Amino acid sequence: MRIIEDVQKTSEVFPNLVLTIGSFDGVHLGHQRILEELIATARYCSGTAALLTLTPHPRQIFAPENAPNILTCDAKKAELLAQAGIDVLYMLPFDAAIAAFSPREFVEEIVVKRCHAKVLIVGHDFCFGKNAEGDYEYLSRIAPDYGFSVRQIAQRVIQGERVSSTLIRECILQGEVERVEHFLGRKYSIRGTVESGRGVGRKLGFPTANLRPHCDAIPANGVYAAEAWLEGVSYPAAINIGVAPTIRHNSTAIEAHLLDFEKQDIVGEVMEVVFHKRIRPEKKFESLEALIEAIDRDVEAIRAYFKQNVS
């Protein structure tokens, strides 16, 4: 997949370009329906399947207090899009100048002049341009003037729920990591950088890797069965998310205890945690001894889970 870091600076022209535009945060099953149509259309016309995404999310710039918890960092999103079959990923750095584009200016400057789109495929709720004044109906009216066609994809409904990034965020923030899989089409994961901790876990007999996440949507506090991917190898892991109330009162941390893992120093390495199941909510114990016993039970439960469910 070809990644163009700033679509405004490119002069490349790709054959019969079929384009979609959006945040595509999570690359969930609703997004995947759009991608399937996009790729099928591009293949039919021997063309190029392309996606244009804004970075950062517009609300992170203009309404940071209401900005969404991002599900996938840029690197993870790019990997998922490449796996789906996207040929070209255009990045559009979002700022006040882009926000001021009228719908027509956006079409002229980005869709036509930079992307040279022949077909534009959008989702059911697609809006663009200043004050989100542009939509599918607007595109349908002006597309013939610019020599491209436009198509809209209906929203996907699963288990009676309309699939959306908002729905998935709500599930994650409530710790419903098993339910999320029905809407994502895969297990939810967090990628982050391992940071130095205080060594408390090691003193208790359960050394942990402290993860600084590259995205914002963190599951509810509690203990989770997960896979920890490190240097291309997967390890069963007990993940604790929370403030560890028995031993400290601090900010929320993500701590991963990798089962049967012997490497001592992984600080600075990138690790991805794939959530399988929430074992229990976070709890304050009466003593360190009670905490150690609980962790031991959690680890054995997670070991048994992976033995039964993951080959």
PDB file of C-alpha atoms in Angstrom:
ATOM      1  CA  MET A   1       0.000   0.000   0.000  1.00  0.00           C
ATOM      2  CA  ARG A   2       1.293   3.421  -0.970  1.00  0.00           C
ATOM      3  CA  ILE A   3       1.004   5.996   1.833  1.00  0.00           C
ATOM      4  CA  ILE A   4       0.968   9.679   0.886  1.00  0.00           C
ATOM      5  CA  GLU A   5       1.578  11.713   4.026  1.00  0.00           C
ATOM      6  CA  ASP A   6       0.014  14.946   2.723  1.00  0.00           C
ATOM      7  CA  VAL A   7      -2.428  14.753  -0.154  1.00  0.00           C
ATOM      8  CA  GLN A   8      -2.082  18.515  -0.734  1.00  0.00           C
ATOM      9  CA  LYS A   9       1.549  18.064  -1.741  1.00  0.00           C
ATOM     10  CA  THR A  10       1.195  15.171  -4.156  1.00  0.00           C
ATOM     11  CA  SER A  11       1.166  15.275  -7.925  1.00  0.00           C
ATOM     12  CA  GLU A  12       0.960  11.511  -8.454  1.00  0.00           C
ATOM     13  CA  VAL A  13      -1.850  10.260 -10.669  1.00  0.00           C
ATOM     14  CA  PHE A  14      -3.123   6.723 -10.266  1.00  0.00           C
ATOM     15  CA  PRO A  15      -5.201   4.922 -12.913  1.00  0.00           C
ATOM     16  CA  ASN A  16      -9.009   4.942 -12.569  1.00  0.00           C
ATOM     17  CA  LEU A  17      -8.906   5.997  -8.950  1.00  0.00           C
ATOM     18  CA  VAL A  18     -11.846   4.892  -6.802  1.00  0.00           C
ATOM     19  CA  LEU A  19     -11.895   6.926  -3.585  1.00  0.00           C
ATOM     20  CA  THR A  20     -13.536   6.891  -0.193  1.00  0.00           C
ATOM     21  CA  ILE A  21     -13.147   9.524   2.516  1.00  0.00           C
ATOM     22  CA  GLY A  22     -13.501   9.308   6.269  1.00  0.00           C
ATOM     23  CA  SER A  23     -11.926   8.790   9.653  1.00  0.00           C
ATOM     24  CA  PHE A  24     -12.317   4.994   9.529  1.00  0.00           C
ATOM     25  CA  ASP A  25     -11.397   4.831  13.209  1.00  0.00           C
ATOM     26  CA  GLY A  26     -11.420   1.187  14.215  1.00  0.00           C
ATOM     27  CA  VAL A  27     -11.853  -0.098  10.646  1.00  0.00           C
ATOM     28  CA  HIS A  28     -14.948  -1.910  11.954  1.00  0.00           C
ATOM     29  CA  LEU A  29     -17.421  -4.071  10.025  1.00  0.00           C
ATOM     30  CA  GLY A  30     -19.365  -1.013   8.891  1.00  0.00           C
ATOM     31  CA  HIS A  31     -16.194   0.454   7.430  1.00  0.00           C
ATOM     32  CA  GLN A  32     -15.316  -2.907   5.924  1.00  0.00           C
ATOM     33  CA  ARG A  33     -18.544  -2.915   3.921  1.00  0.00           C
ATOM     34  CA  ILE A  34     -17.458   0.371   2.317  1.00  0.00           C
ATOM     35  CA  LEU A  35     -13.964  -0.992   1.692  1.00  0.00           C
ATOM     36  CA  GLU A  36     -15.338  -4.144   0.052  1.00  0.00           C
ATOM     37  CA  GLU A  37     -17.406  -2.059  -2.377  1.00  0.00           C
ATOM     38  CA  LEU A  38     -14.484   0.275  -2.995  1.00  0.00           C
ATOM     39  CA  ILE A  39     -12.033  -2.511  -3.775  1.00  0.00           C
ATOM     40  CA  ALA A  40     -14.506  -4.483  -5.894  1.00  0.00           C
ATOM     41  CA  THR A  41     -15.227  -1.367  -7.962  1.00  0.00           C
ATOM     42  CA  ALA A  42     -11.529  -0.627  -8.413  1.00  0.00           C
ATOM     43  CA  ARG A  43     -10.768  -4.171  -9.471  1.00  0.00           C
ATOM     44  CA  TYR A  44     -13.670  -4.201 -11.948  1.00  0.00           C
ATOM     45  CA  CYS A  45     -12.307  -1.136 -13.764  1.00  0.00           C
ATOM     46  CA  SER A  46      -8.637  -2.137 -13.393  1.00  0.00           C
ATOM     47  CA  GLY A  47      -8.274   0.891 -11.186  1.00  0.00           C
ATOM     48  CA  THR A  48      -6.816   2.011  -7.866  1.00  0.00           C
ATOM     49  CA  ALA A  49      -8.574   1.593  -4.518  1.00  0.00           C
ATOM     50  CA  ALA A  50      -7.781   4.694  -2.439  1.00  0.00           C
ATOM     51  CA  LEU A  51      -8.792   6.076   0.928  1.00  0.00           C
ATOM     52  CA  LEU A  52      -8.447   9.648   2.199  1.00  0.00           C
ATOM     53  CA  THR A  53      -8.377  10.171   5.942  1.00  0.00           C
ATOM     54  CA  LEU A  54      -7.970  13.301   8.060  1.00  0.00           C
ATOM     55  CA  THR A  55      -5.397  13.411  10.818  1.00  0.00           C
ATOM     56  CA  PRO A  56      -5.836  14.242  13.592  1.00  0.00           C
ATOM     57  CA  HIS A  57      -9.569  13.770  14.051  1.00  0.00           C
ATOM     58  CA  PRO A  58     -11.253  17.183  13.465  1.00  0.00           C
ATOM     59  CA  ARG A  59     -12.811  17.230  16.935  1.00  0.00           C
ATOM     60  CA  GLN A  60      -9.359  16.835  18.481  1.00  0.00           C
ATOM     61  CA  ILE A  61      -8.539  20.255  17.007  1.00  0.00           C
ATOM     62  CA  PHE A  62     -11.763  22.229  17.394  1.00  0.00           C
ATOM     63  CA  ALA A  63     -13.516  20.518  20.300  1.00  0.00           C
ATOM     64  CA  PRO A  64     -10.812  18.749  22.333  1.00  0.00           C
ATOM     65  CA  GLU A  65     -13.117  18.576  25.358  1.00  0.00           C
ATOM     66  CA  ASN A  66     -15.512  16.456  23.252  1.00  0.00           C
ATOM     67  CA  ALA A  67     -12.919  14.630  21.178  1.00  0.00           C
ATOM     68  CA  PRO A  68     -13.598  10.906  20.690  1.00  0.00           C
ATOM     69  CA  ASN A  69     -11.443   8.229  22.276  1.00  0.00           C
ATOM     70  CA  ILE A  70      -9.461   7.041  19.273  1.00  0.00           C
ATOM     71  CA  LEU A  71      -9.718   3.281  18.649  1.00  0.00           C
ATOM     72  CA  THR A  72      -6.747   2.820  16.329  1.00  0.00           C
ATOM     73  CA  CYS A  73      -3.497   4.736  16.087  1.00  0.00           C
ATOM     74  CA  ASP A  74      -2.386   5.772  12.593  1.00  0.00           C
ATOM     75  CA  ALA A  75       0.069   2.875  12.274  1.00  0.00           C
ATOM     76  CA  LYS A  76      -2.518   0.245  13.232  1.00  0.00           C
ATOM     77  CA  LYS A  77      -5.134   1.799  10.959  1.00  0.00           C
ATOM     78  CA  ALA A  78      -2.704   1.725   8.035  1.00  0.00           C
ATOM     79  CA  GLU A  79      -1.967  -1.951   8.661  1.00  0.00           C
ATOM     80  CA  LEU A  80      -5.679  -2.828   8.742  1.00  0.00           C
ATOM     81  CA  LEU A  81      -6.352  -0.893   5.536  1.00  0.00           C
ATOM     82  CA  ALA A  82      -3.434  -2.559   3.769  1.00  0.00           C
ATOM     83  CA  GLN A  83      -4.715  -5.969   4.867  1.00  0.00           C
ATOM     84  CA  ALA A  84      -8.148  -5.074   3.497  1.00  0.00           C
ATOM     85  CA  GLY A  85      -6.657  -4.396   0.070  1.00  0.00           C
ATOM     86  CA  ILE A  86      -6.368  -0.608  -0.146  1.00  0.00           C
ATOM     87  CA  ASP A  87      -3.805   0.458  -2.752  1.00  0.00           C
ATOM     88  CA  VAL A  88      -3.276   4.105  -1.762  1.00  0.00           C
ATOM     89  CA  LEU A  89      -3.778   5.805   1.598  1.00  0.00           C
ATOM     90  CA  TYR A  90      -3.935   9.593   1.411  1.00  0.00           C
ATOM     91  CA  MET A  91      -3.403  11.533   4.629  1.00  0.00           C
ATOM     92  CA  LEU A  92      -4.873  15.019   4.948  1.00  0.00           C
ATOM     93  CA  PRO A  93      -3.360  16.985   7.866  1.00  0.00           C
ATOM     94  CA  PHE A  94      -6.376  18.731   9.334  1.00  0.00           C
ATOM     95  CA  ASP A  95      -6.145  22.367  10.393  1.00  0.00           C
ATOM     96  CA  ALA A  96      -8.122  25.614  10.325  1.00  0.00           C
ATOM     97  CA  ALA A  97      -7.412  26.147   6.618  1.00  0.00           C
ATOM     98  CA  ILE A  98      -8.855  22.767   5.676  1.00  0.00           C
ATOM     99  CA  ALA A  99     -11.808  23.322   7.997  1.00  0.00           C
ATOM    100  CA  ALA A 100     -12.575  26.559   6.143  1.00  0.00           C
ATOM    101  CA  PHE A 101     -12.888  24.829   2.760  1.00  0.00           C
ATOM    102  CA  SER A 102     -16.402  25.054   1.351  1.00  0.00           C
ATOM    103  CA  PRO A 103     -17.774  21.723   0.055  1.00  0.00           C
ATOM    104  CA  ARG A 104     -17.062  22.811  -3.525  1.00  0.00           C
ATOM    105  CA  GLU A 105     -13.510  23.896  -2.666  1.00  0.00           C
ATOM    106  CA  PHE A 106     -12.889  20.539  -0.999  1.00  0.00           C
ATOM    107  CA  VAL A 107     -14.114  18.676  -4.069  1.00  0.00           C
ATOM    108  CA  GLU A 108     -12.089  20.828  -6.442  1.00  0.00           C
ATOM    109  CA  GLU A 109      -8.845  20.984  -4.465  1.00  0.00           C
ATOM    110  CA  ILE A 110      -8.731  17.519  -2.898  1.00  0.00           C
ATOM    111  CA  VAL A 111     -11.029  15.064  -4.656  1.00  0.00           C
ATOM    112  CA  VAL A 112     -10.382  16.281  -8.212  1.00  0.00           C
ATOM    113  CA  LYS A 113      -7.073  18.188  -8.314  1.00  0.00           C
ATOM    114  CA  ARG A 114      -5.074  15.979  -5.937  1.00  0.00           C
ATOM    115  CA  CYS A 115      -6.758  12.561  -6.003  1.00  0.00           C
ATOM    116  CA  HIS A 116      -8.116  12.637  -9.567  1.00  0.00           C
ATOM    117  CA  ALA A 117     -11.029  10.460  -8.421  1.00  0.00           C
ATOM    118  CA  LYS A 118     -13.202   8.772 -11.053  1.00  0.00           C
ATOM    119  CA  VAL A 119     -15.573   7.212  -8.502  1.00  0.00           C
ATOM    120  CA  LEU A 120     -16.296   8.425  -4.969  1.00  0.00           C
ATOM    121  CA  ILE A 121     -17.861   5.968  -2.496  1.00  0.00           C
ATOM    122  CA  VAL A 122     -19.085   7.323   0.856  1.00  0.00           C
ATOM    123  CA  GLY A 123     -20.846   6.078   3.958  1.00  0.00           C
ATOM    124  CA  HIS A 124     -24.435   6.773   4.989  1.00  0.00           C
ATOM    125  CA  ASP A 125     -23.564   9.734   7.231  1.00  0.00           C
ATOM    126  CA  PHE A 126     -20.724  11.290   5.241  1.00  0.00           C
ATOM    127  CA  CYS A 127     -20.403  15.065   5.642  1.00  0.00           C
ATOM    128  CA  PHE A 128     -17.581  17.386   4.639  1.00  0.00           C
ATOM    129  CA  GLY A 129     -16.565  20.988   4.064  1.00  0.00           C
ATOM    130  CA  LYS A 130     -17.088  24.050   6.244  1.00  0.00           C
ATOM    131  CA  ASN A 131     -19.659  23.399   8.980  1.00  0.00           C
ATOM    132  CA  ALA A 132     -20.169  19.927   7.458  1.00  0.00           C
ATOM    133  CA  GLU A 133     -22.382  21.485   4.789  1.00  0.00           C
ATOM    134  CA  GLY A 134     -21.494  18.936   2.103  1.00  0.00           C
ATOM    135  CA  ASP A 135     -23.176  15.532   1.979  1.00  0.00           C
ATOM    136  CA  TYR A 136     -24.091  12.741  -0.436  1.00  0.00           C
ATOM    137  CA  GLU A 137     -26.947  14.696  -2.003  1.00  0.00           C
ATOM    138  CA  TYR A 138     -24.618  17.624  -2.650  1.00  0.00           C
ATOM    139  CA  LEU A 139     -22.017  15.326  -4.202  1.00  0.00           C
ATOM    140  CA  SER A 140     -24.656  13.748  -6.436  1.00  0.00           C
ATOM    141  CA  ARG A 141     -25.546  17.181  -7.828  1.00  0.00           C
ATOM    142  CA  ILE A 142     -22.025  18.395  -8.572  1.00  0.00           C
ATOM    143  CA  ALA A 143     -20.194  15.169  -9.459  1.00  0.00           C
ATOM    144  CA  PRO A 144     -21.119  15.290 -13.180  1.00  0.00           C
ATOM    145  CA  ASP A 145     -19.544  18.754 -13.409  1.00  0.00           C
ATOM    146  CA  TYR A 146     -16.200  17.282 -12.354  1.00  0.00           C
ATOM    147  CA  GLY A 147     -16.285  13.991 -14.242  1.00  0.00           C
ATOM    148  CA  PHE A 148     -16.704  11.523 -11.394  1.00  0.00           C
ATOM    149  CA  SER A 149     -19.577   9.403 -10.120  1.00  0.00           C
ATOM    150  CA  VAL A 150     -20.642   8.997  -6.500  1.00  0.00           C
ATOM    151  CA  ARG A 151     -22.144   6.104  -4.595  1.00  0.00           C
ATOM    152  CA  GLN A 152     -23.437   5.780  -1.019  1.00  0.00           C
ATOM    153  CA  ILE A 153     -23.229   2.657   1.167  1.00  0.00           C
ATOM    154  CA  ALA A 154     -25.972   1.923   3.704  1.00  0.00           C
ATOM    155  CA  GLN A 155     -25.187   1.542   7.375  1.00  0.00           C
ATOM    156  CA  ARG A 156     -24.501  -1.962   8.628  1.00  0.00           C
ATOM    157  CA  VAL A 157     -26.743  -3.417  11.354  1.00  0.00           C
ATOM    158  CA  ILE A 158     -25.544  -6.339  13.500  1.00  0.00           C
ATOM    159  CA  GLN A 159     -27.514  -7.878  16.363  1.00  0.00           C
ATOM    160  CA  GLY A 160     -30.009  -5.053  16.032  1.00  0.00           C
ATOM    161  CA  GLU A 161     -27.298  -2.422  16.544  1.00  0.00           C
ATOM    162  CA  ARG A 162     -26.102   0.103  13.986  1.00  0.00           C
ATOM    163  CA  VAL A 163     -22.371  -0.453  13.739  1.00  0.00           C
ATOM    164  CA  SER A 164     -20.388   2.688  14.489  1.00  0.00           C
ATOM    165  CA  SER A 165     -17.147   3.785  16.097  1.00  0.00           C
ATOM    166  CA  THR A 166     -19.235   5.434  18.824  1.00  0.00           C
ATOM    167  CA  LEU A 167     -20.959   2.142  19.716  1.00  0.00           C
ATOM    168  CA  ILE A 168     -17.615   0.348  19.840  1.00  0.00           C
ATOM    169  CA  ARG A 169     -16.081   3.049  22.056  1.00  0.00           C
ATOM    170  CA  GLU A 170     -18.977   2.733  24.492  1.00  0.00           C
ATOM    171  CA  CYS A 171     -18.517  -1.030  24.700  1.00  0.00           C
ATOM    172  CA  ILE A 172     -14.774  -0.712  25.279  1.00  0.00           C
ATOM    173  CA  LEU A 173     -15.128   1.946  27.957  1.00  0.00           C
ATOM    174  CA  GLN A 174     -17.534  -0.403  29.754  1.00  0.00           C
ATOM    175  CA  GLY A 175     -15.088  -3.298  29.522  1.00  0.00           C
ATOM    176  CA  GLU A 176     -17.249  -5.287  27.097  1.00  0.00           C
ATOM    177  CA  VAL A 177     -14.294  -6.534  25.077  1.00  0.00           C
ATOM    178  CA  GLU A 178     -16.004  -9.772  24.038  1.00  0.00           C
ATOM    179  CA  ARG A 179     -19.054  -7.948  22.653  1.00  0.00           C
ATOM    180  CA  VAL A 180     -16.855  -5.554  20.668  1.00  0.00           C
ATOM    181  CA  GLU A 181     -15.622  -8.399  18.466  1.00  0.00           C
ATOM    182  CA  HIS A 182     -19.105  -8.724  16.896  1.00  0.00           C
ATOM    183  CA  PHE A 183     -18.833  -5.165  15.541  1.00  0.00           C
ATOM    184  CA  LEU A 184     -15.094  -4.931  14.851  1.00  0.00           C
ATOM    185  CA  GLY A 185     -14.785  -8.297  13.147  1.00  0.00           C
ATOM    186  CA  ARG A 186     -11.704  -8.951  15.278  1.00  0.00           C
ATOM    187  CA  LYS A 187     -10.655  -8.684  18.905  1.00  0.00           C
ATOM    188  CA  TYR A 188      -9.929  -5.198  20.175  1.00  0.00           C
ATOM    189  CA  SER A 189      -6.276  -4.370  20.711  1.00  0.00           C
ATOM    190  CA  ILE A 190      -4.138  -1.551  22.039  1.00  0.00           C
ATOM    191  CA  ARG A 191      -0.654  -0.810  20.784  1.00  0.00           C
ATOM    192  CA  GLY A 192       1.766   1.086  22.982  1.00  0.00           C
ATOM    193  CA  THR A 193       5.307   1.616  24.186  1.00  0.00           C
ATOM    194  CA  VAL A 194       6.634  -0.181  27.258  1.00  0.00           C
ATOM    195  CA  GLU A 195       7.722   2.275  29.953  1.00  0.00           C
ATOM    196  CA  SER A 196       9.625   1.952  33.188  1.00  0.00           C
ATOM    197  CA  GLY A 197       7.487   1.214  36.221  1.00  0.00           C
ATOM    198  CA  ARG A 198       8.097   1.182  39.950  1.00  0.00           C
ATOM    199  CA  GLY A 199       8.821  -2.550  40.086  1.00  0.00           C
ATOM    200  CA  VAL A 200       5.910  -3.255  42.441  1.00  0.00           C
ATOM    201  CA  GLY A 201       4.667  -6.177  40.359  1.00  0.00           C
ATOM    202  CA  ARG A 202       8.077  -7.815  40.428  1.00  0.00           C
ATOM    203  CA  LYS A 203       8.237  -7.468  44.209  1.00  0.00           C
ATOM    204  CA  LEU A 204       4.866  -9.218  44.436  1.00  0.00           C
ATOM    205  CA  GLY A 205       6.119 -12.054  42.233  1.00  0.00           C
ATOM    206  CA  PHE A 206       4.313 -10.950  39.085  1.00  0.00           C
ATOM    207  CA  PRO A 207       6.542  -8.650  37.005  1.00  0.00           C
ATOM    208  CA  THR A 208       4.622  -6.379  34.660  1.00  0.00           C
ATOM    209  CA  ALA A 209       5.269  -4.297  31.588  1.00  0.00           C
ATOM    210  CA  ASN A 210       3.763  -0.820  31.870  1.00  0.00           C
ATOM    211  CA  LEU A 211       2.197   0.229  28.591  1.00  0.00           C
ATOM    212  CA  ARG A 212       1.852   3.808  27.318  1.00  0.00           C
ATOM    213  CA  PRO A 213      -0.926   3.429  24.732  1.00  0.00           C
ATOM    214  CA  HIS A 214      -0.796   5.000  21.289  1.00  0.00           C
ATOM    215  CA  CYS A 215      -4.591   5.469  21.287  1.00  0.00           C
ATOM    216  CA  ASP A 216      -7.214   6.716  23.738  1.00  0.00           C
ATOM    217  CA  ALA A 217      -9.959   4.070  24.017  1.00  0.00           C
ATOM    218  CA  ILE A 218      -8.926   2.081  27.085  1.00  0.00           C
ATOM    219  CA  PRO A 219     -11.174  -0.668  28.476  1.00  0.00           C
ATOM    220  CA  ALA A 220     -12.777  -0.188  31.894  1.00  0.00           C
ATOM    221  CA  ASN A 221     -10.655  -0.835  34.965  1.00  0.00           C
ATOM    222  CA  GLY A 222     -10.223  -4.506  35.725  1.00  0.00           C
ATOM    223  CA  VAL A 223      -8.291  -7.664  34.957  1.00  0.00           C
ATOM    224  CA  TYR A 224      -8.324  -9.086  31.418  1.00  0.00           C
ATOM    225  CA  ALA A 225      -7.159 -12.212  29.638  1.00  0.00           C
ATOM    226  CA  ALA A 226      -5.174 -11.032  26.651  1.00  0.00           C
ATOM    227  CA  GLU A 227      -2.430 -11.785  24.193  1.00  0.00           C
ATOM    228  CA  ALA A 228       0.662  -9.611  24.342  1.00  0.00           C
ATOM    229  CA  TRP A 229       2.459  -9.368  21.004  1.00  0.00           C
ATOM    230  CA  LEU A 230       6.124  -8.497  21.291  1.00  0.00           C
ATOM    231  CA  GLU A 231       8.664  -8.742  18.480  1.00  0.00           C
ATOM    232  CA  GLY A 232       6.280 -10.894  16.446  1.00  0.00           C
ATOM    233  CA  VAL A 233       5.660 -13.414  19.245  1.00  0.00           C
ATOM    234  CA  SER A 234       2.386 -13.814  21.157  1.00  0.00           C
ATOM    235  CA  TYR A 235       2.332 -14.440  24.907  1.00  0.00           C
ATOM    236  CA  PRO A 236      -0.736 -15.125  27.074  1.00  0.00           C
ATOM    237  CA  ALA A 237      -1.005 -12.207  29.466  1.00  0.00           C
ATOM    238  CA  ALA A 238      -2.877 -10.973  32.511  1.00  0.00           C
ATOM    239  CA  ILE A 239      -3.671  -7.304  31.981  1.00  0.00           C
ATOM    240  CA  ASN A 240      -4.574  -5.021  34.854  1.00  0.00           C
ATOM    241  CA  ILE A 241      -6.072  -1.652  34.009  1.00  0.00           C
ATOM    242  CA  GLY A 242      -6.652   0.777  36.848  1.00  0.00           C
ATOM    243  CA  VAL A 243      -5.113   2.565  39.794  1.00  0.00           C
ATOM    244  CA  ALA A 244      -4.073  -0.524  41.819  1.00  0.00           C
ATOM    245  CA  PRO A 245      -5.949   0.721  44.920  1.00  0.00           C
ATOM    246  CA  THR A 246      -4.444  -1.863  47.291  1.00  0.00           C
ATOM    247  CA  ILE A 247      -0.915  -0.514  46.889  1.00  0.00           C
ATOM    248  CA  ARG A 248      -1.333   3.039  45.624  1.00  0.00           C
ATOM    249  CA  HIS A 249      -3.784   5.740  44.617  1.00  0.00           C
ATOM    250  CA  ASN A 250      -2.520   6.982  41.305  1.00  0.00           C
ATOM    251  CA  SER A 251      -3.491   7.634  37.707  1.00  0.00           C
ATOM    252  CA  THR A 252      -4.797   4.792  35.567  1.00  0.00           C
ATOM    253  CA  ALA A 253      -2.119   2.412  34.304  1.00  0.00           C
ATOM    254  CA  ILE A 254      -2.067  -0.518  31.892  1.00  0.00           C
ATOM    255  CA  GLU A 255       0.099  -3.301  33.320  1.00  0.00           C
ATOM    256  CA  ALA A 256       0.789  -6.533  31.478  1.00  0.00           C
ATOM    257  CA  HIS A 257       2.061  -9.677  33.165  1.00  0.00           C
ATOM    258  CA  LEU A 258       3.262 -11.967  30.370  1.00  0.00           C
ATOM    259  CA  LEU A 259       2.982 -15.638  31.230  1.00  0.00           C
ATOM    260  CA  ASP A 260       6.094 -17.780  30.762  1.00  0.00           C
ATOM    261  CA  PHE A 261       8.115 -14.772  29.631  1.00  0.00           C
ATOM    262  CA  GLU A 262      11.771 -14.599  30.611  1.00  0.00           C
ATOM    263  CA  LYS A 263      13.218 -11.492  28.940  1.00  0.00           C
ATOM    264  CA  GLN A 264      14.105  -8.952  31.608  1.00  0.00           C
ATOM    265  CA  ASP A 265      14.263  -5.551  29.898  1.00  0.00           C
ATOM    266  CA  ILE A 266      11.702  -4.583  27.262  1.00  0.00           C
ATOM    267  CA  VAL A 267      11.458  -0.876  28.119  1.00  0.00           C
ATOM    268  CA  GLY A 268      11.107   1.174  24.940  1.00  0.00           C
ATOM    269  CA  GLU A 269       9.749  -1.687  22.858  1.00  0.00           C
ATOM    270  CA  VAL A 270       6.356  -1.546  21.153  1.00  0.00           C
ATOM    271  CA  MET A 271       3.821  -4.083  22.385  1.00  0.00           C
ATOM    272  CA  GLU A 272       0.283  -4.803  21.229  1.00  0.00           C
ATOM    273  CA  VAL A 273      -2.282  -6.154  23.688  1.00  0.00           C
ATOM    274  CA  VAL A 274      -5.186  -8.115  22.191  1.00  0.00           C
ATOM    275  CA  PHE A 275      -8.098  -8.360  24.635  1.00  0.00           C
ATOM    276  CA  HIS A 276      -9.961 -11.685  24.912  1.00  0.00           C
ATOM    277  CA  LYS A 277     -12.044 -11.528  28.079  1.00  0.00           C
ATOM    278  CA  ARG A 278     -12.628  -9.456  31.192  1.00  0.00           C
ATOM    279  CA  ILE A 279     -11.889 -11.616  34.224  1.00  0.00           C
ATOM    280  CA  ARG A 280     -13.084  -9.251  36.948  1.00  0.00           C
ATOM    281  CA  PRO A 281     -13.370  -5.565  37.844  1.00  0.00           C
ATOM    282  CA  GLU A 282     -10.600  -3.855  39.789  1.00  0.00           C
ATOM    283  CA  LYS A 283     -10.843  -4.365  43.534  1.00  0.00           C
ATOM    284  CA  LYS A 284      -9.160  -3.089  46.668  1.00  0.00           C
ATOM    285  CA  PHE A 285      -7.909  -5.898  48.912  1.00  0.00           C
ATOM    286  CA  GLU A 286      -7.411  -5.817  52.663  1.00  0.00           C
ATOM    287  CA  SER A 287      -3.751  -6.785  52.520  1.00  0.00           C
ATOM    288  CA  LEU A 288      -0.876  -7.469  50.164  1.00  0.00           C
ATOM    289  CA  GLU A 289      -1.254 -11.168  50.928  1.00  0.00           C
ATOM    290  CA  ALA A 290      -4.876 -11.095  49.762  1.00  0.00           C
ATOM    291  CA  LEU A 291      -3.811  -9.197  46.641  1.00  0.00           C
ATOM    292  CA  ILE A 292      -1.102 -11.756  45.821  1.00  0.00           C
ATOM    293  CA  GLU A 293      -3.587 -14.598  46.236  1.00  0.00           C
ATOM    294  CA  ALA A 294      -6.051 -12.846  43.915  1.00  0.00           C
ATOM    295  CA  ILE A 295      -3.386 -12.242  41.263  1.00  0.00           C
ATOM    296  CA  ASP A 296      -2.380 -15.881  41.479  1.00  0.00           C
ATOM    297  CA  ARG A 297      -6.014 -16.929  40.897  1.00  0.00           C
ATOM    298  CA  ASP A 298      -6.298 -14.503  37.989  1.00  0.00           C
ATOM    299  CA  VAL A 299      -3.143 -15.863  36.357  1.00  0.00           C
ATOM    300  CA  GLU A 300      -4.306 -19.461  36.702  1.00  0.00           C
ATOM    301  CA  ALA A 301      -7.740 -18.574  35.313  1.00  0.00           C
ATOM    302  CA  ILE A 302      -6.101 -16.871  32.336  1.00  0.00           C
ATOM    303  CA  ARG A 303      -3.736 -19.789  31.794  1.00  0.00           C
ATOM    304  CA  ALA A 304      -6.725 -22.171  31.798  1.00  0.00           C
ATOM    305  CA  TYR A 305      -8.635 -19.884  29.423  1.00  0.00           C
ATOM    306  CA  PHE A 306      -5.868 -19.924  26.832  1.00  0.00           C
ATOM    307  CA  LYS A 307      -5.378 -23.673  27.202  1.00  0.00           C
ATOM    308  CA  GLN A 308      -9.076 -24.225  26.444  1.00  0.00           C
ATOM    309  CA  ASN A 309      -9.676 -21.539  23.836  1.00  0.00           C
ATOM    310  CA  VAL A 310      -6.441 -20.797  21.989  1.00  0.00           C
ATOM    311  CA  SER A 311      -4.460 -23.490  20.247  1.00  0.00           C
TER     312      SER A 311
END
